[in-house]
């Protein structure tokens, strides 16, 4: 027995398998035995569902043997054996079989659960072109609805109008279709998804020809994305007749456009792929994407579905692990091959946003504060790119380093090195005098030499810098480019109003800290702003993240106060992008971060920086995130300046992805933390 937190079923995941067994042509007894073997394997691996290929009990390419009484009777006997064997197995077993009904033969998908035939769905679209001749043997299920079939001594729903719905597992609704059904302009599964199906199954044969696999994968990926569903696809493989065709045994699992699992093709051995499908993610996407519901309303009535209930009985006291990739950095591409491409897109979205603002404002200069830290570095590089695109000199960027009480030599030197390397108009204004004057004016103890380093002391410095930048912009007919990032805005780690929360246009406003780090690494790796910038960018990346507002030998460490940005960006993504509850966010974070040796790391992250977090750490920093995000920081987000949305993770602009009251209670989220051990 384990704590329910550690069970994938507690958090809305189901484990699904797609199997490609070896078959023997026209030998149902052999094929049923192989199917049972693989169903038992799926059971051992914790699957709740296992999908087999089209006509898997008879084999697909048997032509006129489908009209033989002996063969069809043997298929029915084989199904009886499969139903009997299923009584001891956990997963829903979905197999393909040629079945007789009311004097006609149908190409069917049969769903079986622990000795019960749940439903039988006949193929709707029968290909009868080029190498396919299915209309020679089969009747279409297009007009078969509200009927029943007797199979394995049971009466089961029969028709193309069946949805299988779990009574004990929120969001699990299954639809079955067969091969060609997904190749038509409006697949049956499209309307099924609009009617609530979240897991779409395709039992396929689909012979192999050059280039077809790529098309199949594109088709399944796009269909799962368009339907906001999981799509499981199983093609015929080893043992099928090669009289005129060949078979590759392609097995695929997609979820909302993302490939979760894929079997090797042309294998001599039976293949099974297993993945964990996030039903909660699918439901969240459907709830947010209002046009999906609108389309369901338009299509309502096109098909009247029978909803067949079943009890999944998925255990919540067993730790099955999690069979899916959970990226540590959800805002950053996990695919190394696409990293450069997506960094290019992000960088250009930022720079194009600034270009348009300058054109619209009829202004040719920008003012920016450069601290020698990550955010101002990224904003400066974006500004340089925008100026080049506008055909304006880099000296139209008026860059200022603004040291105050706690500025270190390292960050100030890096600010100067960077400004010189990129060729902007660089100046230094010491903000200390202005800060001292304000501390005196308001009667702060620090003005008399007391070591009182409170929020007022810190914000006086942030405010003095911002005030200087705005007045410099007035003086030079320029706009102030903001540098604060999405992570700081989420955590409220910015000074409101006359502070780093405010600017004329913020290019970093929807870019989280972890993505900014990757963008700067990308610029340094490729020397995109010249070789002279490489060493300074590298040193900026290696510098401890700090606001540098409190003097002393030991620097302020931002992450020691608000938490590691890697964890907080993770929390931000799953809280705002999908609205996941704290326990599910922690469950995903635990799987992503508990072992530094597991999973993928972007190659640009050094071994020494590949850290791990245990569950108590994850829960602690999630608590910090929830308090800061929901209890104290919304008023800052309500008044953010303009800036472009950069990633699908979203922004926190009240004009964009996030609208929320500034005075709401955080108790619903904080109380949910109790379900995390």
XYZ file of C-alpha atoms in Angstrom:
677
model
C 0.000 0.000 0.000
C 1.255 3.464 -0.889
C 0.022 7.001 -0.341
C -2.488 7.854 -3.113
C -0.300 10.820 -4.108
C 2.196 8.457 -5.731
C -0.371 6.765 -7.986
C -0.700 8.078 -11.511
C -4.428 7.287 -11.380
C -4.933 9.793 -8.549
C -3.823 12.577 -10.877
C -5.931 11.708 -13.904
C -3.484 9.570 -15.876
C -4.319 6.240 -17.459
C -1.789 3.816 -18.858
C -2.465 2.725 -22.427
C -0.752 0.120 -24.581
C -0.707 -0.437 -28.325
C 0.239 -3.949 -29.414
C 1.382 -5.375 -32.727
C 1.451 -9.157 -32.282
C 2.773 -11.735 -34.697
C -0.127 -13.262 -36.580
C -0.645 -16.368 -38.655
C -2.722 -15.931 -41.800
C -6.260 -17.292 -41.345
C -5.454 -18.984 -38.000
C -7.767 -17.424 -35.368
C -6.771 -19.837 -32.602
C -3.092 -18.959 -32.982
C -3.851 -15.256 -33.235
C -6.061 -15.288 -30.157
C -3.315 -17.024 -28.170
C -0.804 -14.345 -29.187
C -3.331 -11.625 -28.355
C -3.893 -13.108 -24.896
C -0.132 -13.258 -24.288
C 0.270 -9.580 -25.108
C -2.832 -8.614 -23.109
C -1.278 -10.351 -20.098
C 1.925 -8.413 -20.686
C -0.067 -5.170 -20.769
C -1.736 -6.223 -17.504
C 1.651 -6.839 -15.850
C 2.812 -3.416 -17.019
C -0.153 -1.711 -15.366
C -2.096 -0.786 -18.503
C -5.785 0.077 -18.308
C -6.242 -0.291 -22.064
C -4.551 -2.301 -24.804
C -5.245 -1.867 -28.514
C -4.653 -4.481 -31.245
C -4.682 -4.178 -35.075
C -7.539 -4.395 -37.548
C -8.844 -7.935 -38.161
C -6.111 -9.160 -35.852
C -7.909 -12.412 -35.012
C -8.172 -13.542 -38.626
C -5.317 -11.498 -40.159
C -6.181 -8.713 -42.571
C -4.960 -9.770 -46.005
C -6.947 -12.978 -46.432
C -9.251 -11.849 -49.262
C -12.026 -14.343 -50.103
C -11.207 -16.524 -47.111
C -13.414 -14.014 -45.292
C -16.368 -15.690 -46.977
C -15.567 -19.092 -45.539
C -17.813 -20.474 -42.800
C -14.964 -22.352 -41.112
C -12.848 -19.219 -40.808
C -15.652 -17.036 -39.433
C -16.708 -19.691 -36.928
C -13.105 -20.044 -35.794
C -12.968 -16.262 -35.213
C -16.042 -16.468 -32.984
C -14.505 -19.350 -31.035
C -11.265 -17.391 -30.654
C -13.221 -14.433 -29.303
C -14.806 -16.697 -26.703
C -11.333 -17.744 -25.552
C -10.220 -14.116 -25.383
C -13.271 -13.101 -23.356
C -12.623 -15.979 -20.957
C -8.946 -15.057 -20.534
C -9.806 -11.390 -19.983
C -11.554 -12.150 -16.670
C -8.205 -12.219 -14.889
C -6.821 -9.117 -16.604
C -7.054 -5.431 -15.700
C -7.047 -3.686 -19.086
C -9.789 -3.096 -21.604
C -8.795 -5.257 -24.591
C -9.729 -3.917 -28.031
C -9.304 -6.355 -30.918
C -10.236 -6.546 -34.574
C -12.406 -9.305 -35.995
C -14.666 -10.090 -38.973
C -18.131 -10.648 -37.500
C -21.461 -11.710 -38.961
C -24.601 -9.792 -38.075
C -28.033 -10.120 -39.654
C -26.723 -11.798 -42.753
C -23.903 -9.346 -43.420
C -20.193 -9.336 -42.603
C -18.599 -6.418 -40.791
C -15.010 -5.382 -40.111
C -15.274 -4.813 -36.355
C -13.561 -3.421 -33.295
C -14.455 -5.389 -30.173
C -13.938 -3.983 -26.657
C -13.660 -6.521 -23.833
C -13.248 -5.870 -20.107
C -12.802 -8.608 -17.513
C -15.103 -11.123 -19.156
C -17.610 -8.591 -20.505
C -18.018 -7.622 -24.144
C -18.483 -3.878 -23.729
C -19.338 -3.021 -27.333
C -18.688 -3.835 -30.986
C -18.119 -1.059 -33.530
C -18.151 -1.836 -37.288
C -15.891 0.006 -39.705
C -17.642 2.937 -41.370
C -15.537 3.721 -44.443
C -14.483 0.748 -46.559
C -11.633 1.461 -48.986
C -12.194 0.027 -52.426
C -9.457 1.655 -54.465
C -5.965 0.721 -55.594
C -4.863 -2.261 -53.454
C -8.010 -2.311 -51.286
C -11.161 -4.313 -52.019
C -13.033 -4.277 -48.729
C -16.479 -3.714 -50.237
C -16.142 -7.133 -51.848
C -16.454 -8.665 -48.381
C -17.765 -6.191 -45.824
C -20.809 -4.031 -45.213
C -20.310 -0.488 -43.945
C -21.281 0.353 -40.396
C -22.238 3.894 -41.394
C -25.941 3.311 -40.854
C -25.712 0.746 -38.072
C -26.867 2.235 -34.786
C -28.868 1.297 -31.716
C -28.397 -2.392 -32.507
C -27.121 -5.342 -30.493
C -25.053 -8.381 -31.349
C -24.723 -11.768 -29.674
C -21.076 -12.572 -29.113
C -19.335 -15.029 -26.783
C -22.697 -15.847 -25.251
C -23.417 -12.197 -24.448
C -25.599 -9.491 -25.901
C -23.520 -6.368 -26.560
C -24.153 -2.937 -28.128
C -23.387 -3.002 -31.858
C -23.000 0.066 -34.034
C -20.988 3.114 -34.971
C -22.805 5.133 -32.299
C -21.086 3.791 -29.172
C -18.990 5.645 -26.609
C -17.469 3.766 -23.685
C -17.473 5.852 -20.509
C -15.803 5.001 -17.201
C -18.147 5.502 -14.261
C -15.261 5.679 -11.802
C -12.575 7.616 -13.684
C -13.211 11.242 -14.531
C -12.740 12.101 -18.184
C -12.205 8.613 -19.584
C -14.460 8.176 -22.621
C -13.366 5.837 -25.411
C -14.300 5.705 -29.090
C -13.286 3.026 -31.575
C -12.811 3.387 -35.321
C -11.101 1.234 -37.914
C -8.239 2.205 -40.263
C -9.752 4.107 -43.229
C -12.130 5.893 -40.876
C -9.387 8.374 -39.963
C -8.335 8.991 -43.580
C -11.603 10.644 -44.603
C -12.349 14.388 -44.290
C -14.613 13.935 -41.252
C -13.529 10.852 -39.302
C -16.148 9.274 -37.019
C -13.814 10.003 -34.099
C -14.096 13.746 -34.746
C -17.772 13.773 -33.842
C -17.103 11.316 -31.035
C -14.552 13.728 -29.558
C -17.076 16.551 -29.787
C -19.501 14.288 -27.936
C -16.973 13.798 -25.138
C -14.607 11.005 -26.198
C -11.100 11.677 -24.915
C -9.327 8.469 -25.989
C -9.715 7.628 -29.682
C -8.684 4.179 -30.894
C -7.814 3.175 -34.430
C -7.436 -0.504 -35.252
C -5.573 -0.479 -38.537
C -3.920 -2.790 -41.023
C -2.392 -0.130 -43.311
C 0.216 -1.737 -45.521
C 3.668 -0.203 -45.819
C 4.787 1.772 -48.844
C 7.577 4.316 -49.142
C 6.686 7.547 -47.357
C 3.395 6.309 -45.893
C 4.642 6.165 -42.310
C 5.398 9.888 -42.260
C 1.929 10.633 -43.554
C 0.301 8.324 -40.967
C 2.183 10.004 -38.140
C 1.275 13.464 -39.400
C -2.347 12.379 -39.696
C -2.499 10.941 -36.172
C -0.663 13.911 -34.655
C -2.907 16.469 -36.328
C -6.067 14.524 -35.567
C -5.229 14.199 -31.875
C -4.440 17.919 -31.718
C -7.587 18.986 -33.545
C -9.756 16.719 -31.393
C -7.940 17.633 -28.150
C -7.707 13.915 -27.498
C -5.406 10.955 -27.214
C -5.140 8.926 -30.410
C -3.920 5.327 -30.371
C -3.039 3.641 -33.649
C -2.092 0.006 -34.244
C -1.102 -1.289 -37.688
C -0.688 -4.876 -38.866
C 2.810 -6.279 -38.778
C 4.822 -9.468 -38.755
C 3.059 -12.534 -40.132
C 0.524 -10.781 -42.372
C 0.344 -12.102 -45.921
C 2.896 -10.547 -48.271
C 1.311 -11.994 -51.418
C 0.937 -8.465 -52.790
C 1.679 -6.148 -49.853
C 4.097 -5.602 -46.973
C 3.396 -4.530 -43.390
C 5.412 -2.525 -40.882
C 3.587 -2.941 -37.553
C 3.444 0.754 -36.747
C 2.192 1.453 -33.211
C 1.624 5.053 -32.129
C 0.266 6.924 -29.126
C -0.398 10.653 -29.478
C -1.874 13.141 -27.018
C -3.025 16.547 -28.242
C -0.475 16.473 -31.043
C 2.419 15.183 -28.928
C 3.964 11.792 -29.657
C 4.065 9.771 -26.429
C 5.197 6.405 -27.783
C 6.170 4.774 -31.059
C 7.175 1.198 -31.888
C 10.041 0.297 -34.214
C 8.734 -0.648 -37.655
C 9.383 -3.892 -39.554
C 10.238 -5.791 -36.392
C 10.507 -9.570 -36.464
C 9.198 -9.667 -32.902
C 5.835 -8.642 -31.438
C 5.885 -5.005 -30.388
C 4.093 -3.175 -27.593
C 4.377 0.481 -26.696
C 3.036 1.843 -23.418
C 2.441 5.428 -22.317
C 0.518 7.318 -19.665
C -2.193 9.593 -21.042
C -3.044 12.776 -19.143
C -6.818 13.000 -19.234
C -6.694 16.060 -16.979
C -4.662 17.924 -19.573
C -7.186 17.065 -22.292
C -10.123 18.182 -20.166
C -8.334 21.420 -19.264
C -7.638 22.186 -22.914
C -11.241 21.541 -23.888
C -12.534 23.752 -21.098
C -10.259 26.610 -22.158
C -10.678 26.340 -25.910
C -14.200 27.643 -26.234
C -14.353 27.033 -29.975
C -14.112 23.283 -29.331
C -17.375 23.490 -27.412
C -18.859 25.774 -30.060
C -18.064 23.169 -32.705
C -19.686 20.508 -30.527
C -22.832 22.644 -30.420
C -22.846 23.033 -34.216
C -22.369 19.289 -34.735
C -24.822 18.251 -32.021
C -27.314 15.771 -33.406
C -25.138 14.599 -36.291
C -24.678 11.362 -34.361
C -26.704 10.217 -31.375
C -24.310 8.243 -29.199
C -25.088 5.406 -26.854
C -23.004 5.779 -23.753
C -21.940 2.431 -22.405
C -20.706 2.653 -18.830
C -18.025 0.464 -17.339
C -16.012 0.406 -14.145
C -12.296 0.780 -14.801
C -11.283 -0.017 -11.198
C -7.861 1.556 -11.673
C -5.861 1.047 -8.454
C -4.767 4.084 -6.461
C -2.667 2.210 -3.903
C 0.089 1.075 -6.290
C 3.009 3.152 -7.565
C 3.284 2.314 -11.265
C 5.689 5.150 -11.946
C 4.949 7.530 -14.806
C 5.599 6.472 -18.394
C 5.822 9.817 -20.135
C 8.440 12.485 -20.502
C 7.922 15.370 -18.086
C 10.315 18.147 -19.175
C 12.130 19.887 -16.350
C 11.841 23.136 -18.281
C 8.319 23.297 -19.741
C 8.910 26.748 -21.248
C 12.024 25.501 -23.043
C 12.025 23.038 -25.976
C 13.129 19.595 -24.834
C 14.033 18.586 -28.377
C 17.671 19.530 -28.883
C 17.234 19.637 -32.648
C 14.491 22.258 -32.334
C 16.131 24.317 -29.600
C 17.836 26.717 -32.000
C 14.712 27.051 -34.131
C 12.470 27.895 -31.194
C 15.033 30.234 -29.640
C 15.122 32.028 -32.991
C 11.335 32.360 -32.914
C 11.238 33.629 -29.340
C 13.981 36.159 -29.944
C 12.295 37.476 -33.057
C 8.876 37.715 -31.434
C 10.447 39.966 -28.809
C 12.322 42.129 -31.299
C 9.381 42.441 -33.715
C 7.198 43.581 -30.843
C 9.625 46.360 -30.008
C 10.022 47.343 -33.668
C 6.281 47.837 -34.089
C 6.017 49.854 -30.886
C 8.795 52.205 -32.070
C 7.149 52.597 -35.480
C 3.752 53.293 -33.944
C 5.181 55.803 -31.466
C 7.269 57.452 -34.220
C 10.253 57.199 -31.908
C 13.730 56.101 -32.898
C 15.471 55.785 -29.543
C 15.147 53.575 -26.496
C 16.421 53.908 -22.948
C 17.385 50.807 -21.034
C 18.959 50.092 -17.662
C 21.718 47.480 -17.890
C 22.590 45.768 -14.624
C 24.892 42.981 -15.751
C 22.157 40.458 -14.930
C 20.154 38.069 -17.085
C 17.020 40.093 -17.783
C 18.609 43.364 -18.834
C 21.084 41.431 -20.965
C 18.298 39.742 -22.908
C 16.362 43.006 -23.279
C 19.480 44.793 -24.551
C 20.146 42.094 -27.162
C 16.522 42.297 -28.288
C 16.815 46.083 -28.603
C 19.964 45.726 -30.695
C 18.134 43.342 -33.034
C 15.161 45.702 -33.320
C 17.391 48.658 -34.202
C 19.134 46.678 -36.904
C 15.812 45.635 -38.416
C 14.656 49.248 -38.399
C 17.849 50.360 -40.097
C 18.799 52.545 -37.137
C 22.240 52.795 -35.503
C 22.904 50.869 -32.303
C 23.811 54.168 -30.698
C 20.083 54.933 -30.677
C 20.010 52.567 -27.732
C 20.772 54.737 -24.708
C 22.014 52.189 -22.200
C 22.737 53.123 -18.600
C 24.244 51.211 -15.760
C 22.877 52.588 -12.502
C 24.956 51.379 -9.532
C 23.680 51.960 -6.014
C 24.428 50.741 -2.474
C 25.000 47.032 -3.163
C 26.117 46.879 -6.785
C 29.073 44.533 -7.176
C 32.121 45.115 -9.309
C 31.365 41.935 -11.228
C 27.902 42.959 -12.415
C 28.910 46.554 -13.138
C 31.940 45.423 -15.120
C 29.809 42.946 -17.059
C 27.281 45.670 -17.830
C 30.058 47.848 -19.263
C 31.645 44.963 -21.167
C 28.333 44.071 -22.747
C 27.373 47.633 -23.668
C 30.753 48.202 -25.302
C 30.699 44.848 -27.084
C 27.362 45.510 -28.783
C 28.192 49.139 -29.583
C 25.354 51.016 -27.901
C 25.524 54.504 -26.385
C 26.676 53.608 -22.874
C 26.733 55.744 -19.764
C 26.875 55.332 -16.002
C 24.818 57.267 -13.481
C 25.447 56.518 -9.830
C 22.002 56.312 -8.246
C 23.361 56.365 -4.691
C 23.044 60.132 -4.200
C 19.407 60.179 -5.302
C 18.668 57.220 -3.021
C 20.364 58.860 -0.033
C 18.383 62.037 -0.587
C 15.083 60.164 -0.615
C 16.001 58.175 2.493
C 16.750 61.473 4.241
C 13.559 63.083 2.972
C 11.370 60.295 4.327
C 13.305 59.968 7.575
C 14.511 56.422 7.051
C 17.011 55.166 9.699
C 19.490 54.160 6.987
C 19.971 57.848 6.186
C 21.524 58.175 9.674
C 23.798 55.186 9.178
C 21.597 52.507 10.708
C 21.810 49.070 9.090
C 18.079 48.934 8.425
C 17.680 47.152 5.101
C 13.929 46.775 4.794
C 11.572 46.863 1.806
C 11.622 50.655 1.854
C 15.413 50.674 1.624
C 15.303 48.271 -1.314
C 12.463 49.967 -3.157
C 14.032 53.402 -2.858
C 16.846 52.085 -5.035
C 14.523 50.362 -7.531
C 12.391 53.490 -7.712
C 15.335 55.834 -8.176
C 16.600 53.789 -11.109
C 13.199 53.663 -12.803
C 12.632 57.376 -12.242
C 15.977 58.157 -13.856
C 15.185 55.988 -16.880
C 11.807 57.640 -17.479
C 13.220 61.126 -17.198
C 16.078 60.179 -19.535
C 13.477 58.956 -22.004
C 11.692 62.322 -21.764
C 14.964 64.148 -22.301
C 15.997 62.157 -25.364
C 12.586 61.565 -26.976
C 12.828 57.836 -26.313
C 10.848 55.048 -24.680
C 11.937 52.954 -21.713
C 12.426 49.269 -22.549
C 11.438 47.094 -19.603
C 13.603 44.199 -18.518
C 11.594 42.345 -15.840
C 10.599 38.785 -16.742
C 7.532 36.551 -16.403
C 8.924 34.606 -13.438
C 9.436 37.766 -11.388
C 5.959 38.956 -12.275
C 4.447 35.633 -11.187
C 6.233 35.783 -7.844
C 5.700 39.514 -7.339
C 9.490 39.923 -7.260
C 9.383 43.445 -8.661
C 8.796 46.954 -7.342
C 5.373 48.289 -8.246
C 4.774 51.572 -10.056
C 7.942 53.625 -9.859
C 10.100 50.503 -10.009
C 11.132 47.677 -12.259
C 7.489 46.606 -12.705
C 6.955 49.612 -14.983
C 8.261 50.652 -18.415
C 6.928 51.955 -21.703
C 7.260 48.523 -23.344
C 8.511 45.309 -21.772
C 10.023 42.826 -24.208
C 10.594 40.260 -21.431
C 7.142 40.437 -19.868
C 6.074 36.948 -20.988
C 9.509 35.314 -20.997
C 10.293 33.234 -17.888
C 13.729 33.196 -16.302
C 14.567 29.675 -17.509
C 13.830 30.632 -21.108
C 15.875 33.834 -20.803
C 18.816 31.729 -19.638
C 18.454 29.487 -22.678
C 18.138 32.433 -25.051
C 21.350 33.953 -23.735
C 23.115 30.584 -23.958
C 21.947 30.351 -27.555
C 23.335 33.802 -28.342
C 26.647 32.967 -26.658
C 26.987 29.532 -28.258
C 26.544 30.907 -31.774
C 28.301 34.246 -31.113
C 25.226 35.896 -32.588
C 26.367 39.353 -31.462
C 30.056 38.874 -32.187
C 32.882 36.989 -30.548
C 33.474 39.832 -28.110
C 30.133 39.115 -26.422
C 30.708 35.402 -25.822
C 32.804 35.626 -22.666
C 30.676 38.314 -21.037
C 27.432 36.469 -21.794
C 28.942 33.319 -20.342
C 29.948 35.161 -17.167
C 26.497 36.752 -16.833
C 24.965 33.278 -17.020
C 27.315 32.102 -14.268
C 26.537 35.033 -11.945
C 24.336 34.440 -8.905
C 20.848 35.864 -9.489
C 20.506 38.805 -7.109
C 18.704 42.170 -6.934
C 21.857 43.653 -5.351
C 19.921 45.961 -3.042
C 21.377 45.125 0.377
C 25.060 45.810 1.100
C 27.234 43.242 2.792
C 29.850 40.636 2.115
C 27.288 37.961 1.323
C 25.225 38.801 -1.742
C 21.463 38.576 -1.740
C 20.451 35.293 -3.327
C 17.075 35.684 -5.021
C 16.477 31.948 -5.283
C 17.078 31.453 -1.569
C 14.120 33.739 -0.949
C 11.585 33.075 -3.722
C 12.782 29.595 -4.650
C 14.760 28.027 -7.496
C 13.513 29.511 -10.750
C 13.624 26.062 -12.349
C 10.977 24.854 -9.877
C 8.961 28.059 -9.834
C 8.761 28.229 -13.626
C 7.571 24.622 -13.556
C 4.895 25.541 -10.988
C 3.899 28.605 -12.975
C 3.473 26.652 -16.208
C 1.208 23.936 -14.856
C -0.777 26.310 -12.643
C -1.608 28.855 -15.332
C -1.400 26.854 -18.566
C -3.636 23.979 -17.448
C -5.014 25.019 -14.053
C -3.733 21.839 -12.409
C -4.276 21.465 -8.688
C -1.213 21.680 -6.404
C -0.998 17.917 -5.865
C -0.841 17.148 -9.574
C 1.709 19.909 -10.136
C 3.827 18.472 -7.319
C 3.427 14.939 -8.706
C 4.717 16.073 -12.101
C 7.496 18.111 -10.518
C 8.583 15.118 -8.436
C 8.827 12.948 -11.536
C 10.719 15.657 -13.418
C 13.165 16.706 -10.686
C 13.714 13.907 -8.169
C 16.630 12.281 -10.027
C 19.214 14.438 -11.782
C 20.443 11.415 -13.728
C 17.071 10.574 -15.243
C 15.420 12.125 -18.265
C 16.735 14.648 -20.722
C 18.726 17.782 -19.972
C 19.463 20.461 -22.549
C 23.080 19.879 -23.530
C 23.986 23.494 -22.736
C 23.412 22.896 -19.015
C 26.650 21.841 -17.349
C 26.820 18.695 -15.220
C 27.385 20.719 -12.040
C 24.123 22.567 -12.649
C 22.066 19.395 -13.080
C 20.390 19.341 -9.703
C 17.627 17.309 -8.088
C 14.854 18.216 -5.630
C 13.148 15.855 -3.218
C 9.433 15.964 -2.442
C 9.743 18.082 0.752
C 11.676 20.725 -1.215
C 9.161 20.605 -4.041
C 6.261 21.025 -1.609
C 7.993 23.871 0.260
C 8.698 25.930 -2.838
C 5.278 25.175 -4.287
C 3.795 26.594 -1.083
C 5.895 29.736 -1.535
C 4.753 29.989 -5.142
C 1.073 29.632 -4.309
C 1.226 32.232 -1.530
C 3.061 34.762 -3.644
C 1.094 34.116 -6.836
C -2.435 33.945 -5.437
C -2.206 36.045 -2.256
C 0.133 38.986 -2.781
C 1.080 39.742 -6.378
C -1.934 40.045 -8.647
C -2.201 43.837 -8.327
C 1.228 44.121 -9.950
C 0.160 41.951 -12.866
C -3.061 43.910 -13.361
C -1.015 47.003 -14.266
C 1.755 45.545 -16.439
C 2.968 47.504 -19.471
C 2.510 46.224 -23.008
C 4.738 43.470 -24.335
C 4.464 40.531 -26.754
C 3.312 37.052 -25.792
C 6.189 34.711 -26.581
C 5.358 31.097 -25.704
C 2.356 28.775 -25.460
C 2.999 28.807 -21.717
C 1.253 32.144 -21.858
C 1.619 35.578 -20.369
C 0.247 37.218 -17.243
C -1.054 40.317 -18.950
C -4.634 41.212 -17.984
C -5.162 41.909 -21.691
C -3.947 38.450 -22.616
C -3.862 35.057 -20.945
C -4.465 35.914 -17.300
C -7.286 37.895 -15.716
C -7.772 37.650 -11.972
C -8.935 39.786 -9.028
C -6.253 41.379 -6.891
C -8.046 40.569 -3.640
C -8.881 36.875 -4.002
C -8.142 34.309 -1.295
C -5.395 31.700 -1.754
C -6.983 29.211 0.664
C -8.350 26.810 -1.969
C -4.828 26.250 -3.286
C -3.084 26.236 0.087
C -5.531 23.776 1.612
C -4.991 21.444 -1.364
C -1.352 21.094 -0.298
C -2.494 18.715 2.448
C -2.853 15.917 -0.114
C 0.914 16.029 -0.726
C 2.742 13.797 1.801
